[in-house]
PDB file of C-alpha atoms in Angstrom:
ATOM      1  CA  UNK A   1     -21.433  43.812 -29.824  1.00 52.00           C
ATOM      2  CA  UNK A   2     -22.952  41.495 -27.188  1.00 54.00           C
ATOM      3  CA  UNK A   3     -20.963  40.732 -24.030  1.00 55.00           C
ATOM      4  CA  UNK A   4     -19.813  37.108 -23.833  1.00 56.00           C
ATOM      5  CA  UNK A   5     -21.177  35.076 -21.014  1.00 54.00           C
ATOM      6  CA  UNK A   6     -19.460  32.221 -19.259  1.00 51.00           C
ATOM      7  CA  UNK A   7     -20.799  28.776 -20.140  1.00 49.00           C
ATOM      8  CA  UNK A   8     -23.479  27.487 -17.805  1.00 52.00           C
ATOM      9  CA  UNK A   9     -22.266  24.858 -15.371  1.00 52.00           C
ATOM     10  CA  UNK A  10     -24.690  22.291 -16.762  1.00 57.00           C
ATOM     11  CA  UNK A  11     -24.113  23.125 -20.438  1.00 55.00           C
ATOM     12  CA  UNK A  12     -23.652  20.003 -22.617  1.00 55.00           C
ATOM     13  CA  UNK A  13     -20.183  21.035 -23.831  1.00 56.00           C
ATOM     14  CA  UNK A  14     -18.867  21.560 -20.276  1.00 52.00           C
ATOM     15  CA  UNK A  15     -20.381  18.294 -19.051  1.00 55.00           C
ATOM     16  CA  UNK A  16     -18.770  16.476 -22.010  1.00 59.00           C
ATOM     17  CA  UNK A  17     -15.348  17.991 -21.203  1.00 59.00           C
ATOM     18  CA  UNK A  18     -15.669  17.023 -17.515  1.00 68.00           C
ATOM     19  CA  UNK A  19     -16.793  13.497 -18.448  1.00 66.00           C
ATOM     20  CA  UNK A  20     -13.852  13.073 -20.825  1.00 65.00           C
ATOM     21  CA  UNK A  21     -11.424  14.315 -18.155  1.00 65.00           C
ATOM     22  CA  UNK A  22     -12.890  11.949 -15.553  1.00 64.00           C
ATOM     23  CA  UNK A  23     -12.751   9.015 -17.998  1.00 61.00           C
ATOM     24  CA  UNK A  24      -9.120   9.805 -18.895  1.00 64.00           C
ATOM     25  CA  UNK A  25      -8.174  10.093 -15.209  1.00 61.00           C
ATOM     26  CA  UNK A  26      -9.858   6.774 -14.383  1.00 62.00           C
ATOM     27  CA  UNK A  27      -8.124   5.098 -17.340  1.00 63.00           C
ATOM     28  CA  UNK A  28      -4.731   6.459 -16.256  1.00 62.00           C
ATOM     29  CA  UNK A  29      -5.237   5.303 -12.650  1.00 55.00           C
ATOM     30  CA  UNK A  30      -6.399   1.873 -13.834  1.00 60.00           C
ATOM     31  CA  UNK A  31      -3.301   1.433 -16.024  1.00 59.00           C
ATOM     32  CA  UNK A  32      -1.072   2.574 -13.153  1.00 63.00           C
ATOM     33  CA  UNK A  33      -2.702   0.042 -10.809  1.00 64.00           C
ATOM     34  CA  UNK A  34      -2.058  -2.791 -13.282  1.00 65.00           C
ATOM     35  CA  UNK A  35       1.613  -1.769 -13.465  1.00 78.00           C
ATOM     36  CA  UNK A  36       2.129  -1.880  -9.694  1.00 90.00           C
ATOM     37  CA  UNK A  37       4.743  -4.413  -8.603  1.00 92.00           C
ATOM     38  CA  UNK A  38       3.463  -7.706  -7.219  1.00 93.00           C
ATOM     39  CA  UNK A  39       4.547  -7.879  -3.593  1.00 96.00           C
ATOM     40  CA  UNK A  40       4.351 -11.287  -1.942  1.00 96.00           C
ATOM     41  CA  UNK A  41       7.122 -13.193  -0.180  1.00 96.00           C
ATOM     42  CA  UNK A  42       8.309 -14.822   3.008  1.00 97.00           C
ATOM     43  CA  UNK A  43       9.753 -12.065   5.218  1.00 97.00           C
ATOM     44  CA  UNK A  44      10.727 -11.942   8.856  1.00 97.00           C
ATOM     45  CA  UNK A  45       9.015  -9.551  11.279  1.00 96.00           C
ATOM     46  CA  UNK A  46      10.601  -8.568  14.561  1.00 95.00           C
ATOM     47  CA  UNK A  47       8.354  -9.104  17.576  1.00 90.00           C
ATOM     48  CA  UNK A  48       7.280  -5.867  19.240  1.00 84.00           C
ATOM     49  CA  UNK A  49       7.448  -7.445  22.711  1.00 85.00           C
ATOM     50  CA  UNK A  50      10.078  -9.456  24.582  1.00 87.00           C
ATOM     51  CA  UNK A  51      11.977 -11.592  23.587  1.00 85.00           C
ATOM     52  CA  UNK A  52      12.063  -9.564  20.313  1.00 85.00           C
ATOM     53  CA  UNK A  53      12.545 -12.613  18.102  1.00 94.00           C
ATOM     54  CA  UNK A  54      12.260 -12.711  14.323  1.00 95.00           C
ATOM     55  CA  UNK A  55       9.065 -14.382  13.119  1.00 95.00           C
ATOM     56  CA  UNK A  56       8.761 -15.777   9.592  1.00 96.00           C
ATOM     57  CA  UNK A  57       5.625 -14.406   7.896  1.00 96.00           C
ATOM     58  CA  UNK A  58       4.009 -14.734   4.466  1.00 96.00           C
ATOM     59  CA  UNK A  59       3.448 -11.116   3.404  1.00 96.00           C
ATOM     60  CA  UNK A  60       1.395  -9.791   0.495  1.00 96.00           C
ATOM     61  CA  UNK A  61       0.125  -6.409  -0.665  1.00 95.00           C
ATOM     62  CA  UNK A  62      -3.363  -6.470  -2.217  1.00 91.00           C
ATOM     63  CA  UNK A  63      -5.550  -3.503  -3.069  1.00 86.00           C
ATOM     64  CA  UNK A  64      -5.026  -1.050  -0.222  1.00 90.00           C
ATOM     65  CA  UNK A  65      -3.735  -3.543   2.361  1.00 94.00           C
ATOM     66  CA  UNK A  66      -0.506  -5.155   3.484  1.00 96.00           C
ATOM     67  CA  UNK A  67      -1.303  -8.539   5.046  1.00 96.00           C
ATOM     68  CA  UNK A  68       0.803 -11.170   6.789  1.00 96.00           C
ATOM     69  CA  UNK A  69       0.294 -14.652   8.159  1.00 94.00           C
ATOM     70  CA  UNK A  70       2.357 -17.538   9.545  1.00 93.00           C
ATOM     71  CA  UNK A  71       1.080 -19.719   6.648  1.00 92.00           C
ATOM     72  CA  UNK A  72       1.174 -19.098   2.899  1.00 94.00           C
ATOM     73  CA  UNK A  73      -2.258 -18.010   1.701  1.00 91.00           C
ATOM     74  CA  UNK A  74      -3.966 -15.703  -0.775  1.00 90.00           C
ATOM     75  CA  UNK A  75      -6.892 -13.302  -0.586  1.00 90.00           C
ATOM     76  CA  UNK A  76      -9.499 -12.614  -3.253  1.00 87.00           C
ATOM     77  CA  UNK A  77     -10.859  -9.352  -1.847  1.00 88.00           C
ATOM     78  CA  UNK A  78      -8.591  -7.481   0.566  1.00 87.00           C
ATOM     79  CA  UNK A  79     -11.338  -4.892   1.084  1.00 86.00           C
ATOM     80  CA  UNK A  80     -13.448  -7.547   2.825  1.00 88.00           C
ATOM     81  CA  UNK A  81     -13.024  -7.458   6.607  1.00 88.00           C
ATOM     82  CA  UNK A  82     -14.144 -11.108   6.766  1.00 90.00           C
ATOM     83  CA  UNK A  83     -11.372 -12.215   4.382  1.00 90.00           C
ATOM     84  CA  UNK A  84      -8.747 -10.046   6.111  1.00 89.00           C
ATOM     85  CA  UNK A  85      -9.679 -11.594   9.471  1.00 89.00           C
ATOM     86  CA  UNK A  86      -8.266 -14.942   8.226  1.00 87.00           C
ATOM     87  CA  UNK A  87      -4.813 -13.331   8.217  1.00 87.00           C
ATOM     88  CA  UNK A  88      -2.632 -12.912  11.275  1.00 78.00           C
ATOM     89  CA  UNK A  89      -2.541  -9.143  10.782  1.00 91.00           C
ATOM     90  CA  UNK A  90      -3.010  -6.419   8.200  1.00 91.00           C
ATOM     91  CA  UNK A  91      -2.370  -2.738   7.635  1.00 92.00           C
ATOM     92  CA  UNK A  92      -4.302  -0.302   5.511  1.00 92.00           C
ATOM     93  CA  UNK A  93      -1.731   1.397   3.251  1.00 94.00           C
ATOM     94  CA  UNK A  94      -3.415   4.755   3.937  1.00 92.00           C
ATOM     95  CA  UNK A  95      -2.241   4.557   7.579  1.00 94.00           C
ATOM     96  CA  UNK A  96       1.436   4.135   6.642  1.00 95.00           C
ATOM     97  CA  UNK A  97       3.394   7.330   7.247  1.00 95.00           C
ATOM     98  CA  UNK A  98       6.792   6.020   6.080  1.00 95.00           C
ATOM     99  CA  UNK A  99       8.614   3.070   4.556  1.00 97.00           C
ATOM    100  CA  UNK A 100      12.397   3.205   4.823  1.00 95.00           C
ATOM    101  CA  UNK A 101      15.402   0.905   4.529  1.00 95.00           C
ATOM    102  CA  UNK A 102      17.423   0.384   7.703  1.00 93.00           C
ATOM    103  CA  UNK A 103      20.972   1.344   6.774  1.00 86.00           C
ATOM    104  CA  UNK A 104      22.736   2.745   9.842  1.00 81.00           C
ATOM    105  CA  UNK A 105      22.982  -0.271  12.148  1.00 75.00           C
ATOM    106  CA  UNK A 106      22.455  -2.991   9.579  1.00 72.00           C
ATOM    107  CA  UNK A 107      25.395  -5.152   8.506  1.00 83.00           C
ATOM    108  CA  UNK A 108      23.506  -7.117   5.853  1.00 86.00           C
ATOM    109  CA  UNK A 109      21.286  -4.242   4.584  1.00 92.00           C
ATOM    110  CA  UNK A 110      18.231  -6.513   4.441  1.00 95.00           C
ATOM    111  CA  UNK A 111      15.893  -4.681   6.848  1.00 95.00           C
ATOM    112  CA  UNK A 112      13.227  -2.010   6.379  1.00 96.00           C
ATOM    113  CA  UNK A 113      10.706  -0.275   8.610  1.00 96.00           C
ATOM    114  CA  UNK A 114       7.045   0.503   8.088  1.00 96.00           C
ATOM    115  CA  UNK A 115       5.741   3.268  10.352  1.00 96.00           C
ATOM    116  CA  UNK A 116       2.007   3.538  10.928  1.00 95.00           C
ATOM    117  CA  UNK A 117      -0.043   6.322  12.490  1.00 90.00           C
ATOM    118  CA  UNK A 118      -2.829   4.768  14.592  1.00 83.00           C
ATOM    119  CA  UNK A 119      -6.278   6.293  15.022  1.00 81.00           C
ATOM    120  CA  UNK A 120      -5.187   7.789  18.372  1.00 86.00           C
ATOM    121  CA  UNK A 121      -2.270   9.548  16.562  1.00 85.00           C
ATOM    122  CA  UNK A 122       0.317   7.245  18.135  1.00 88.00           C
ATOM    123  CA  UNK A 123       3.098   5.786  15.985  1.00 92.00           C
ATOM    124  CA  UNK A 124       3.848   2.114  15.585  1.00 92.00           C
ATOM    125  CA  UNK A 125       6.916   0.796  13.813  1.00 93.00           C
ATOM    126  CA  UNK A 126       7.168  -2.619  12.159  1.00 95.00           C
ATOM    127  CA  UNK A 127      10.646  -3.978  11.437  1.00 95.00           C
ATOM    128  CA  UNK A 128      10.931  -6.400   8.505  1.00 96.00           C
ATOM    129  CA  UNK A 129      13.877  -8.454   7.251  1.00 96.00           C
ATOM    130  CA  UNK A 130      14.141  -9.670   3.652  1.00 97.00           C
ATOM    131  CA  UNK A 131      16.212 -12.542   2.229  1.00 96.00           C
ATOM    132  CA  UNK A 132      18.534 -10.097   0.418  1.00 95.00           C
ATOM    133  CA  UNK A 133      19.368  -6.424  -0.008  1.00 95.00           C
ATOM    134  CA  UNK A 134      17.783  -6.507  -3.494  1.00 96.00           C
ATOM    135  CA  UNK A 135      14.554  -7.934  -2.075  1.00 97.00           C
ATOM    136  CA  UNK A 136      14.526  -5.225   0.606  1.00 96.00           C
ATOM    137  CA  UNK A 137      14.921  -2.529  -2.066  1.00 96.00           C
ATOM    138  CA  UNK A 138      12.078  -4.103  -4.092  1.00 97.00           C
ATOM    139  CA  UNK A 139       9.775  -4.062  -1.066  1.00 97.00           C
ATOM    140  CA  UNK A 140      10.606  -0.457  -0.146  1.00 97.00           C
ATOM    141  CA  UNK A 141      10.181   0.766  -3.733  1.00 96.00           C
ATOM    142  CA  UNK A 142       7.086  -1.387  -4.274  1.00 96.00           C
ATOM    143  CA  UNK A 143       5.359  -0.218  -1.092  1.00 97.00           C
ATOM    144  CA  UNK A 144       6.043   3.393  -2.071  1.00 96.00           C
ATOM    145  CA  UNK A 145       4.475   2.722  -5.499  1.00 93.00           C
ATOM    146  CA  UNK A 146       1.365   1.118  -3.952  1.00 94.00           C
ATOM    147  CA  UNK A 147       0.967   3.953  -1.430  1.00 94.00           C
ATOM    148  CA  UNK A 148       1.430   6.621  -4.141  1.00 92.00           C
ATOM    149  CA  UNK A 149      -1.180   4.895  -6.321  1.00 89.00           C
ATOM    150  CA  UNK A 150      -3.643   4.760  -3.415  1.00 89.00           C
ATOM    151  CA  UNK A 151      -3.037   8.447  -2.628  1.00 88.00           C
ATOM    152  CA  UNK A 152      -3.658   9.401  -6.280  1.00 86.00           C
ATOM    153  CA  UNK A 153      -6.918   7.451  -6.272  1.00 82.00           C
ATOM    154  CA  UNK A 154      -8.018   9.123  -3.018  1.00 83.00           C
ATOM    155  CA  UNK A 155      -7.110  12.541  -4.432  1.00 83.00           C
ATOM    156  CA  UNK A 156      -9.122  11.813  -7.601  1.00 72.00           C
ATOM    157  CA  UNK A 157     -12.153  10.746  -5.562  1.00 73.00           C
ATOM    158  CA  UNK A 158     -11.934  13.901  -3.417  1.00 75.00           C
ATOM    159  CA  UNK A 159     -11.889  16.266  -6.387  1.00 70.00           C
TER     160      UNK A 159
END
């Protein structure tokens, strides 16, 4: 009886299995991306400097970015630095360390925070206010879904 040998790494059957797995993973991630909630609305952002006023901003989430502007606008390709520069500000979703509703000191339950880790490892917190508690919950849940989807894609690409 001959000893069995492990399949060669470049054997056609192993390559076919790996190709099928990669295709299935890409299909699953593509379907997930299409099912992500559409996030775009007028929200209020608290200024980070005195006098700490609320500023009305048009906010959208596209691809891997959260963008906001003082005027309502759209973006075709959020990955383009040139297109993002037309917005007042933007965040890459990969830099967000947490998204959480503000519940303790909030009477109306309409606020949420987005915490970002900057390149120098410092934290920055953005405070947002929605028109209603339901809208706040949609934004928190939706941002989590977009961030999870981005993390899954990054994990797939790193495998």
